Tab-separated table of C-alpha atoms in Angstrom:
chain	number	residue	atom	x	y	z
M	1	UNK	CA	47.861	151.078	173.485
M	2	UNK	CA	44.484	152.345	171.762
M	3	UNK	CA	46.231	154.225	169.045
M	4	UNK	CA	47.978	150.766	167.900
M	5	UNK	CA	44.339	149.448	167.980
M	6	UNK	CA	42.885	152.226	166.103
M	7	UNK	CA	45.693	151.620	163.112
M	8	UNK	CA	45.353	147.359	163.336
M	9	UNK	CA	41.378	147.733	162.409
M	10	UNK	CA	41.652	150.707	160.255
M	11	UNK	CA	44.055	148.109	158.242
M	12	UNK	CA	40.877	145.702	157.806
M	13	UNK	CA	42.099	143.139	160.489
M	14	UNK	CA	40.107	142.004	163.382
M	15	UNK	CA	42.079	140.596	165.930
M	16	UNK	CA	45.413	140.807	168.038
M	17	UNK	CA	47.496	138.076	169.589
M	18	UNK	CA	48.862	138.483	172.994
M	19	UNK	CA	52.127	135.747	173.796
M	20	UNK	CA	50.737	134.125	177.398
M	21	UNK	CA	53.766	132.451	179.264
M	22	UNK	CA	52.389	131.704	182.576
M	23	UNK	CA	48.656	131.128	182.425
M	24	UNK	CA	46.543	133.287	183.215
M	25	UNK	CA	48.111	136.552	182.624
M	26	UNK	CA	51.699	136.423	182.526
M	27	UNK	CA	53.756	137.581	179.363
M	28	UNK	CA	56.975	138.026	178.219
M	29	UNK	CA	57.025	141.237	179.263
M	30	UNK	CA	55.436	140.811	182.890
M	31	UNK	CA	51.334	140.368	183.791
M	32	UNK	CA	48.519	141.994	181.536
M	33	UNK	CA	44.600	142.822	182.680
M	34	UNK	CA	43.566	140.595	180.438
M	35	UNK	CA	39.880	141.087	180.929
M	36	UNK	CA	40.570	144.713	180.761
M	37	UNK	CA	42.377	144.200	177.262
M	38	UNK	CA	39.751	142.007	176.094
M	39	UNK	CA	36.928	144.900	176.702
M	40	UNK	CA	39.205	147.884	175.018
M	41	UNK	CA	39.928	145.614	171.733
M	42	UNK	CA	36.163	145.096	171.661
M	43	UNK	CA	35.602	148.790	171.493
M	44	UNK	CA	38.229	148.837	168.258
M	45	UNK	CA	35.928	146.044	166.584
M	46	UNK	CA	39.008	143.453	167.539
M	47	UNK	CA	39.042	139.980	169.087
M	48	UNK	CA	41.759	138.710	171.279
M	49	UNK	CA	43.897	135.180	170.984
M	50	UNK	CA	46.067	133.727	173.556
M	51	UNK	CA	49.036	132.351	172.348
M	52	UNK	CA	50.354	129.547	174.358
M	53	UNK	CA	53.934	130.549	174.973
M	54	UNK	CA	55.860	127.902	177.187
M	55	UNK	CA	58.871	127.345	174.903
M	56	UNK	CA	61.791	125.285	176.360
M	57	UNK	CA	59.616	124.244	179.559
M	58	UNK	CA	57.402	120.966	178.593
M	59	UNK	CA	54.443	120.497	180.157
M	60	UNK	CA	54.585	118.056	183.000
M	61	UNK	CA	51.673	115.713	182.086
M	62	UNK	CA	50.781	113.756	179.125
M	63	UNK	CA	47.047	114.150	178.420
M	64	UNK	CA	46.796	110.687	179.068
M	65	UNK	CA	48.206	110.610	182.657
M	66	UNK	CA	46.021	110.741	185.999
M	67	UNK	CA	45.396	113.728	187.253
M	68	UNK	CA	45.628	115.375	183.285
M	69	UNK	CA	42.601	116.861	183.002
M	70	UNK	CA	42.752	118.989	186.768
M	71	UNK	CA	46.263	119.466	185.164
M	72	UNK	CA	45.034	121.157	181.695
M	73	UNK	CA	42.139	122.854	183.417
M	74	UNK	CA	44.874	124.881	185.534
M	75	UNK	CA	47.099	125.557	182.569
M	76	UNK	CA	44.644	126.439	179.569
M	77	UNK	CA	41.290	126.799	181.233
M	78	UNK	CA	42.747	129.356	183.763
M	79	UNK	CA	43.319	131.406	180.541
M	80	UNK	CA	39.942	131.491	179.764
M	81	UNK	CA	38.363	131.593	183.123
M	82	UNK	CA	40.429	134.290	183.769
M	83	UNK	CA	39.161	136.802	180.683
M	84	UNK	CA	36.160	134.567	179.360
M	85	UNK	CA	35.512	137.285	176.392
M	86	UNK	CA	38.979	135.497	174.741
M	87	UNK	CA	38.097	134.421	171.246
M	88	UNK	CA	40.361	131.528	171.011
M	89	UNK	CA	44.266	130.097	171.748
M	90	UNK	CA	46.744	129.604	169.482
M	91	UNK	CA	48.786	126.066	170.166
M	92	UNK	CA	52.134	125.693	168.064
M	93	UNK	CA	54.262	122.287	168.661
M	94	UNK	CA	57.284	124.412	169.958
M	95	UNK	CA	55.322	126.277	172.395
M	96	UNK	CA	53.473	123.715	174.152
M	97	UNK	CA	55.593	120.381	173.773
M	98	UNK	CA	54.826	117.411	176.776
M	99	UNK	CA	57.092	115.472	178.287
M	100	UNK	CA	56.825	112.639	175.820
M	101	UNK	CA	57.192	115.040	172.694
M	102	UNK	CA	59.907	117.693	171.797
M	103	UNK	CA	57.086	119.323	170.322
M	104	UNK	CA	58.882	119.508	166.488
M	105	UNK	CA	57.806	115.884	165.364
M	106	UNK	CA	53.865	115.337	164.123
M	107	UNK	CA	53.320	112.774	167.017
M	108	UNK	CA	50.256	111.144	167.664
M	109	UNK	CA	49.814	112.338	170.946
M	110	UNK	CA	48.512	115.685	169.721
M	111	UNK	CA	44.588	114.499	169.304
M	112	UNK	CA	44.345	113.764	172.944
M	113	UNK	CA	46.367	116.639	173.674
M	114	UNK	CA	43.720	118.837	171.378
M	115	UNK	CA	40.590	116.986	172.972
M	116	UNK	CA	41.831	118.136	176.846
M	117	UNK	CA	42.916	121.306	175.900
M	118	UNK	CA	39.405	122.028	173.744
M	119	UNK	CA	37.351	120.396	176.484
M	120	UNK	CA	39.068	122.674	179.722
M	121	UNK	CA	38.511	125.898	177.537
M	122	UNK	CA	35.345	125.348	176.502
M	123	UNK	CA	33.991	124.785	179.955
M	124	UNK	CA	34.203	128.612	180.057
M	125	UNK	CA	33.319	129.774	176.888
M	126	UNK	CA	31.216	126.703	174.690
M	127	UNK	CA	32.854	128.362	170.937
M	128	UNK	CA	36.238	129.243	171.907
M	129	UNK	CA	38.519	128.909	169.144
M	130	UNK	CA	41.368	126.176	169.489
M	131	UNK	CA	43.974	126.741	167.027
M	132	UNK	CA	46.676	123.938	166.063
M	133	UNK	CA	49.284	125.392	164.129
M	134	UNK	CA	51.861	122.872	162.533
M	135	UNK	CA	54.504	124.985	161.884
M	136	UNK	CA	57.274	122.842	163.282
M	137	UNK	CA	56.821	119.908	161.509
M	138	UNK	CA	56.179	121.466	157.648
M	139	UNK	CA	59.817	119.881	156.550
M	140	UNK	CA	58.118	116.298	157.654
M	141	UNK	CA	57.327	113.961	154.833
M	142	UNK	CA	53.571	113.659	154.161
M	143	UNK	CA	53.631	109.949	155.287
M	144	UNK	CA	54.498	111.438	158.707
M	145	UNK	CA	52.182	114.740	158.780
M	146	UNK	CA	49.013	113.870	156.992
M	147	UNK	CA	47.948	110.663	159.118
M	148	UNK	CA	48.376	113.115	162.127
M	149	UNK	CA	45.903	115.218	160.601
M	150	UNK	CA	43.466	112.388	160.093
M	151	UNK	CA	43.769	111.430	163.621
M	152	UNK	CA	42.858	115.287	165.080
M	153	UNK	CA	39.324	116.375	166.495
M	154	UNK	CA	37.587	118.697	163.821
M	155	UNK	CA	35.996	120.996	166.335
M	156	UNK	CA	39.387	122.449	165.953
M	157	UNK	CA	41.128	125.141	163.618
M	158	UNK	CA	43.618	123.518	161.399
M	159	UNK	CA	46.546	126.486	161.157
M	160	UNK	CA	49.048	125.785	158.659
M	161	UNK	CA	52.066	127.992	157.372
M	162	UNK	CA	51.302	129.178	153.800
M	163	UNK	CA	55.065	129.005	151.630
M	164	UNK	CA	57.493	127.086	154.088
M	165	UNK	CA	57.897	123.562	153.162
M	166	UNK	CA	57.439	124.441	149.174
M	167	UNK	CA	59.529	122.151	146.837
M	168	UNK	CA	63.386	122.312	146.571
M	169	UNK	CA	63.882	124.458	143.116
M	170	UNK	CA	67.216	124.827	141.724
M	171	UNK	CA	68.559	128.177	141.271
M	172	UNK	CA	72.454	128.989	140.787
M	173	UNK	CA	72.942	125.281	141.002
M	174	UNK	CA	71.714	124.511	144.076
M	175	UNK	CA	68.489	123.138	145.446
M	176	UNK	CA	67.038	126.174	147.127
M	177	UNK	CA	64.003	126.268	149.286
M	178	UNK	CA	62.530	128.508	151.822
M	179	UNK	CA	63.387	128.251	155.428
M	180	UNK	CA	61.411	130.348	157.356
M	181	UNK	CA	58.526	133.091	156.489
M	182	UNK	CA	59.569	134.751	153.500
M	183	UNK	CA	58.080	136.191	150.258
M	184	UNK	CA	61.037	135.425	148.214
M	185	UNK	CA	57.889	132.551	146.875
M	186	UNK	CA	54.109	133.674	147.056
M	187	UNK	CA	52.859	130.064	148.117
M	188	UNK	CA	51.213	128.151	148.801
M	189	UNK	CA	53.777	125.812	149.173
M	190	UNK	CA	53.222	121.868	149.222
M	191	UNK	CA	53.050	121.361	153.072
M	192	UNK	CA	50.048	123.889	153.052
M	193	UNK	CA	48.453	122.328	149.803
M	194	UNK	CA	48.767	118.742	151.445
M	195	UNK	CA	47.601	119.457	154.759
M	196	UNK	CA	44.688	121.596	153.495
M	197	UNK	CA	43.594	119.024	151.355
M	198	UNK	CA	42.605	116.930	154.395
M	199	UNK	CA	41.241	120.007	156.312
M	200	UNK	CA	38.879	120.175	153.254
M	201	UNK	CA	37.955	117.073	153.375
M	202	UNK	CA	37.354	116.455	156.910
M	203	UNK	CA	35.507	119.545	157.150
M	204	UNK	CA	38.005	121.418	159.531
M	205	UNK	CA	38.249	125.025	159.989
M	206	UNK	CA	41.043	126.561	158.057
M	207	UNK	CA	43.621	129.506	158.672
M	208	UNK	CA	47.056	130.253	157.531
M	209	UNK	CA	49.911	132.114	158.705
M	210	UNK	CA	50.465	134.730	155.783
M	211	UNK	CA	52.408	137.598	157.117
M	212	UNK	CA	50.254	139.588	154.941
M	213	UNK	CA	50.556	142.835	157.207
M	214	UNK	CA	53.407	143.255	155.178
M	215	UNK	CA	56.759	141.893	157.167
M	216	UNK	CA	58.127	138.246	157.116
M	217	UNK	CA	61.805	137.304	158.200
M	218	UNK	CA	63.634	138.181	154.851
M	219	UNK	CA	64.562	141.442	156.778
M	220	UNK	CA	64.698	141.164	160.831
M	221	UNK	CA	64.970	144.810	161.083
M	222	UNK	CA	62.804	146.496	158.267
M	223	UNK	CA	59.124	147.439	159.766
M	224	UNK	CA	57.821	146.254	156.715
M	225	UNK	CA	59.152	144.709	152.939
M	226	UNK	CA	58.504	147.259	150.180
M	227	UNK	CA	57.861	144.829	147.506
M	228	UNK	CA	54.147	145.298	146.596
M	229	UNK	CA	54.450	143.023	143.606
M	230	UNK	CA	55.463	139.917	145.254
M	231	UNK	CA	52.916	140.352	147.832
M	232	UNK	CA	50.252	141.003	144.806
M	233	UNK	CA	51.216	137.227	143.974
M	234	UNK	CA	50.544	136.210	147.406
M	235	UNK	CA	47.520	137.899	147.670
M	236	UNK	CA	46.287	136.458	144.456
M	237	UNK	CA	47.308	132.529	145.408
M	238	UNK	CA	45.689	133.695	148.719
M	239	UNK	CA	42.514	133.848	146.900
M	240	UNK	CA	43.032	130.829	144.964
M	241	UNK	CA	43.306	128.932	148.220
M	242	UNK	CA	40.158	130.701	149.876
M	243	UNK	CA	38.320	128.969	146.751
M	244	UNK	CA	40.079	125.648	146.448
M	245	UNK	CA	40.192	125.105	150.166
M	246	UNK	CA	38.093	127.054	151.945
M	247	UNK	CA	40.928	129.126	153.295
M	248	UNK	CA	38.760	131.005	156.112
M	249	UNK	CA	41.444	133.133	157.971
M	250	UNK	CA	44.600	134.625	158.016
M	251	UNK	CA	47.518	135.335	160.587
M	252	UNK	CA	48.968	138.491	159.306
M	253	UNK	CA	51.638	139.344	162.109
M	254	UNK	CA	53.513	137.082	164.437
M	255	UNK	CA	56.663	137.439	166.715
M	256	UNK	CA	57.698	140.947	164.820
M	257	UNK	CA	54.191	142.635	165.374
M	258	UNK	CA	52.589	145.105	163.015
M	259	UNK	CA	53.710	148.807	161.672
M	260	UNK	CA	51.238	150.719	159.751
M	261	UNK	CA	52.356	150.614	156.042
M	262	UNK	CA	51.347	150.375	152.288
M	263	UNK	CA	51.532	147.028	152.350
M	264	UNK	CA	48.866	146.066	154.415
M	265	UNK	CA	46.692	148.807	152.619
M	266	UNK	CA	46.559	146.731	149.083
M	267	UNK	CA	46.333	143.774	151.541
M	268	UNK	CA	42.880	145.293	152.687
M	269	UNK	CA	42.008	146.059	149.389
M	270	UNK	CA	42.621	142.807	148.266
M	271	UNK	CA	40.810	140.931	150.945
M	272	UNK	CA	37.834	142.968	151.833
M	273	UNK	CA	36.543	143.675	148.324
M	274	UNK	CA	36.403	141.502	145.133
M	275	UNK	CA	39.137	142.875	143.118
M	276	UNK	CA	40.945	142.141	139.717
M	277	UNK	CA	44.691	142.206	138.695
M	278	UNK	CA	43.552	145.525	137.134
M	279	UNK	CA	41.891	146.854	140.142
M	280	UNK	CA	45.359	145.868	142.378
M	281	UNK	CA	47.154	147.662	140.223
M	282	UNK	CA	45.195	150.706	140.388
M	283	UNK	CA	45.053	150.266	143.881
M	284	UNK	CA	48.847	150.816	143.438
M	285	UNK	CA	48.652	153.633	141.295
M	286	UNK	CA	46.298	155.458	143.707
M	287	UNK	CA	48.313	154.918	146.818
M	288	UNK	CA	51.735	156.022	144.498
M	289	UNK	CA	49.821	159.343	143.540
M	290	UNK	CA	48.970	159.880	147.363
M	291	UNK	CA	51.915	159.499	149.160
M	292	UNK	CA	54.754	161.052	146.245
M	293	UNK	CA	52.695	163.359	144.205
M	294	UNK	CA	50.977	162.386	140.561
M	295	UNK	CA	54.027	163.382	138.764
M	296	UNK	CA	56.076	160.618	140.869
M	297	UNK	CA	53.575	158.025	140.001
M	298	UNK	CA	55.717	156.308	136.995
M	299	UNK	CA	59.136	156.403	139.165
M	300	UNK	CA	57.703	155.362	141.966
M	301	UNK	CA	56.072	152.354	140.583
M	302	UNK	CA	59.737	151.673	139.113
M	303	UNK	CA	61.096	151.852	142.305
M	304	UNK	CA	58.704	149.346	143.736
M	305	UNK	CA	59.077	146.900	140.872
M	306	UNK	CA	62.661	146.842	141.342
M	307	UNK	CA	62.267	145.777	144.559
M	308	UNK	CA	59.953	143.596	143.897
M	309	UNK	CA	62.139	141.995	141.267
M	310	UNK	CA	65.063	141.828	143.624
M	311	UNK	CA	62.872	138.965	145.993
M	312	UNK	CA	63.391	136.599	143.019
M	313	UNK	CA	67.090	136.451	144.528
M	314	UNK	CA	66.624	136.754	148.076
M	315	UNK	CA	67.744	134.258	150.495
M	316	UNK	CA	65.390	132.701	152.570
M	317	UNK	CA	68.130	129.967	153.745
M	318	UNK	CA	68.550	129.680	157.641
M	319	UNK	CA	72.313	130.829	157.595
M	320	UNK	CA	71.293	134.099	156.029
M	321	UNK	CA	68.057	134.317	157.664
M	322	UNK	CA	68.618	133.758	160.980
M	323	UNK	CA	72.052	135.820	160.936
M	324	UNK	CA	72.964	138.299	158.457
M	325	UNK	CA	69.655	139.687	156.999
M	326	UNK	CA	68.012	139.026	160.373
M	327	UNK	CA	70.370	141.304	162.101
M	328	UNK	CA	71.400	143.558	158.659
M	329	UNK	CA	74.564	146.288	158.356
M	330	UNK	CA	75.265	146.060	162.140
M	331	UNK	CA	75.890	142.441	162.005
M	332	UNK	CA	78.449	141.339	164.010
M	333	UNK	CA	81.849	141.061	162.031
M	334	UNK	CA	83.616	138.205	164.493
M	335	UNK	CA	86.363	135.585	163.399
M	336	UNK	CA	85.998	131.690	164.638
M	337	UNK	CA	86.415	131.400	167.890
M	338	UNK	CA	85.944	135.232	168.503
M	339	UNK	CA	83.428	135.922	171.354
M	340	UNK	CA	79.930	137.448	169.774
M	341	UNK	CA	78.963	140.836	171.492
M	342	UNK	CA	76.648	140.460	174.255
M	343	UNK	CA	73.733	140.485	174.340
M	344	UNK	CA	72.570	138.104	171.826
M	345	UNK	CA	71.326	139.766	168.864
M	346	UNK	CA	69.695	137.117	166.874
M	347	UNK	CA	68.910	133.555	166.675
M	348	UNK	CA	71.904	131.519	166.072
M	349	UNK	CA	74.421	133.661	168.354
M	350	UNK	CA	74.929	130.654	170.358
M	351	UNK	CA	75.491	128.482	167.522
M	352	UNK	CA	78.174	131.142	166.344
M	353	UNK	CA	80.016	130.827	169.517
M	354	UNK	CA	79.992	127.497	169.321
M	355	UNK	CA	81.440	127.378	165.578
M	356	UNK	CA	78.222	126.171	163.747
M	357	UNK	CA	78.030	127.047	160.205
M	358	UNK	CA	74.557	128.121	160.146
M	359	UNK	CA	75.830	131.687	160.294
M	360	UNK	CA	78.499	133.249	159.111
M	361	UNK	CA	80.192	133.968	162.161
M	362	UNK	CA	81.913	130.425	161.574
M	363	UNK	CA	84.985	130.666	159.374
M	364	UNK	CA	86.145	127.078	160.034
M	365	UNK	CA	84.897	124.458	157.379
M	366	UNK	CA	82.072	122.420	158.370
M	367	UNK	CA	82.659	118.340	157.715
M	368	UNK	CA	80.613	118.814	155.003
M	369	UNK	CA	82.912	121.122	153.108
M	370	UNK	CA	83.105	120.440	149.821
M	371	UNK	CA	78.965	120.554	149.367
M	372	UNK	CA	79.121	123.596	151.745
M	373	UNK	CA	81.558	125.581	149.666
M	374	UNK	CA	79.343	125.082	146.354
M	375	UNK	CA	75.917	126.435	148.807
M	376	UNK	CA	77.960	129.073	149.707
M	377	UNK	CA	79.409	130.526	146.267
M	378	UNK	CA	75.594	130.033	144.921
M	379	UNK	CA	73.964	132.087	147.319
M	380	UNK	CA	77.128	134.859	147.000
M	381	UNK	CA	76.210	134.611	143.022
M	382	UNK	CA	72.332	135.430	143.920
M	383	UNK	CA	73.038	138.382	146.553
M	384	UNK	CA	75.341	139.830	143.614
M	385	UNK	CA	72.424	139.353	141.302
M	386	UNK	CA	70.075	140.864	144.024
M	387	UNK	CA	72.058	143.825	145.212
M	388	UNK	CA	71.780	145.523	141.760
M	389	UNK	CA	68.022	145.723	141.957
M	390	UNK	CA	67.658	147.506	145.459
M	391	UNK	CA	70.359	150.014	144.163
M	392	UNK	CA	68.037	150.781	141.069
M	393	UNK	CA	65.272	150.946	142.998
M	394	UNK	CA	66.813	153.401	145.609
M	395	UNK	CA	68.201	155.663	142.535
M	396	UNK	CA	64.704	156.135	141.071
M	397	UNK	CA	63.132	156.901	144.440
M	398	UNK	CA	65.904	159.396	145.476
M	399	UNK	CA	65.587	161.325	142.236
M	400	UNK	CA	61.861	161.547	142.525
M	401	UNK	CA	62.000	162.805	146.094
M	402	UNK	CA	62.942	166.044	144.739
M	403	UNK	CA	59.423	166.731	143.032
M	404	UNK	CA	57.355	165.279	146.322
M	405	UNK	CA	55.313	167.739	147.996
M	406	UNK	CA	56.665	169.547	150.959
M	407	UNK	CA	53.911	167.863	153.150
M	408	UNK	CA	54.555	164.266	152.207
M	409	UNK	CA	58.793	164.560	151.712
M	410	UNK	CA	59.357	163.177	155.214
M	411	UNK	CA	57.339	160.161	154.654
M	412	UNK	CA	58.702	159.579	151.513
M	413	UNK	CA	62.198	160.132	152.830
M	414	UNK	CA	61.268	157.347	155.568
M	415	UNK	CA	60.107	154.664	153.282
M	416	UNK	CA	63.327	155.400	150.774
M	417	UNK	CA	65.640	154.408	154.098
M	418	UNK	CA	63.900	150.969	154.610
M	419	UNK	CA	64.885	150.528	150.374
M	420	UNK	CA	68.462	151.407	151.597
M	421	UNK	CA	68.079	149.696	154.795
M	422	UNK	CA	67.382	146.592	152.576
M	423	UNK	CA	70.224	147.144	149.938
M	424	UNK	CA	72.862	147.619	152.854
M	425	UNK	CA	71.367	144.443	154.291
M	426	UNK	CA	72.178	142.395	151.488
M	427	UNK	CA	75.466	144.093	150.918
M	428	UNK	CA	76.367	143.106	153.990
M	429	UNK	CA	75.194	139.549	153.790
M	430	UNK	CA	77.215	139.654	150.180
M	431	UNK	CA	80.524	140.980	151.863
M	432	UNK	CA	80.219	138.359	154.976
M	433	UNK	CA	80.005	135.469	151.979
M	434	UNK	CA	82.842	136.695	149.975
M	435	UNK	CA	84.996	136.947	153.306
M	436	UNK	CA	83.716	133.606	154.382
M	437	UNK	CA	85.181	132.278	151.159
M	438	UNK	CA	88.627	134.093	151.293
M	439	UNK	CA	89.098	133.286	154.820
M	440	UNK	CA	88.662	129.710	154.193
M	441	UNK	CA	90.856	129.246	151.284
M	442	UNK	CA	93.453	130.886	152.909
């Protein structure tokens, strides 16, 4: 909608992303008039990228097969032919696997794939941006990932997720790491650093998935994560990566979309002008004064600090991130073997039905019971440490609401609502872990 594009442009962003499941213009929600969308977006100063979205439907031809060029022109070229104003195409492993590849491994057929996609799309727009995203093998060792990047053509854009694949670090006695998009660590992760170095040396344009629109997978139902001091750490790290590796673009939102919020406002301040740490602190103070009144600045900054400190103990592991924390306080409290409510509410619902241990739906101990028991105990301890920070921040903000000017009170209350949503999500996660421990021991 035009009003949404107005807000995206106002936030300082310069492009939107459209998932294309059935080329040239079929999306998950039906057909879209892509030429008209491109024209409308341009009136708001926005480019349009297509995200090739064929998850679970492998391409029928490998790029080296007979007739591949005609097939790829019909699949990829048709997207540009239909809407020549498109800026570019996002290609990620899981969403464009070929018949000989799962899409989840840095196999050596990707260079020929990229070369052919670039060839058929640039027939219709010579400067078309072909973006290769290495998301699906962030976990792989450098000896598998980096040789692939030495082989890809240099006329594509390399897109690397910023924080995923970082080294494991000890928290509460276990090796903890980032499973998927998260603000638990600012980044860059070791995967980004290693791949960015190759891009810099080979002269490949580099962009990154950063979630700087304000939303990660840490809380699935929240429109944004109100942890500004955590985000400031990421903004500072990204500016360093620009200087060190030539980072030239950010993907600020993905599946969850973008809701206007104050995190995106401070991101705009960080990325559209030269700023120091002191400048960013003044930006936060100004937003607090605008939204809550000058008398409440100290209390609001204190609440934001508490919420940000909570993330130091937050779990970004798959059994939380794809389960309890994605669903939040409405997480289905089911016993092992019971039917999960339909429709599936979150990634991993099918795993829960089968008794898998990625979510706390499974109360049957897995084969790796001793190690898993220790891990659950550690993440129970982390959640218990995290919860008081959300409670403290919420208490500060709730007390401040009394002095918020009447014309700003509803918006201020909504922010408190997000803080309480996060608090209760963490409480639900903690309760499920404690229940899992009690049930499996007796």
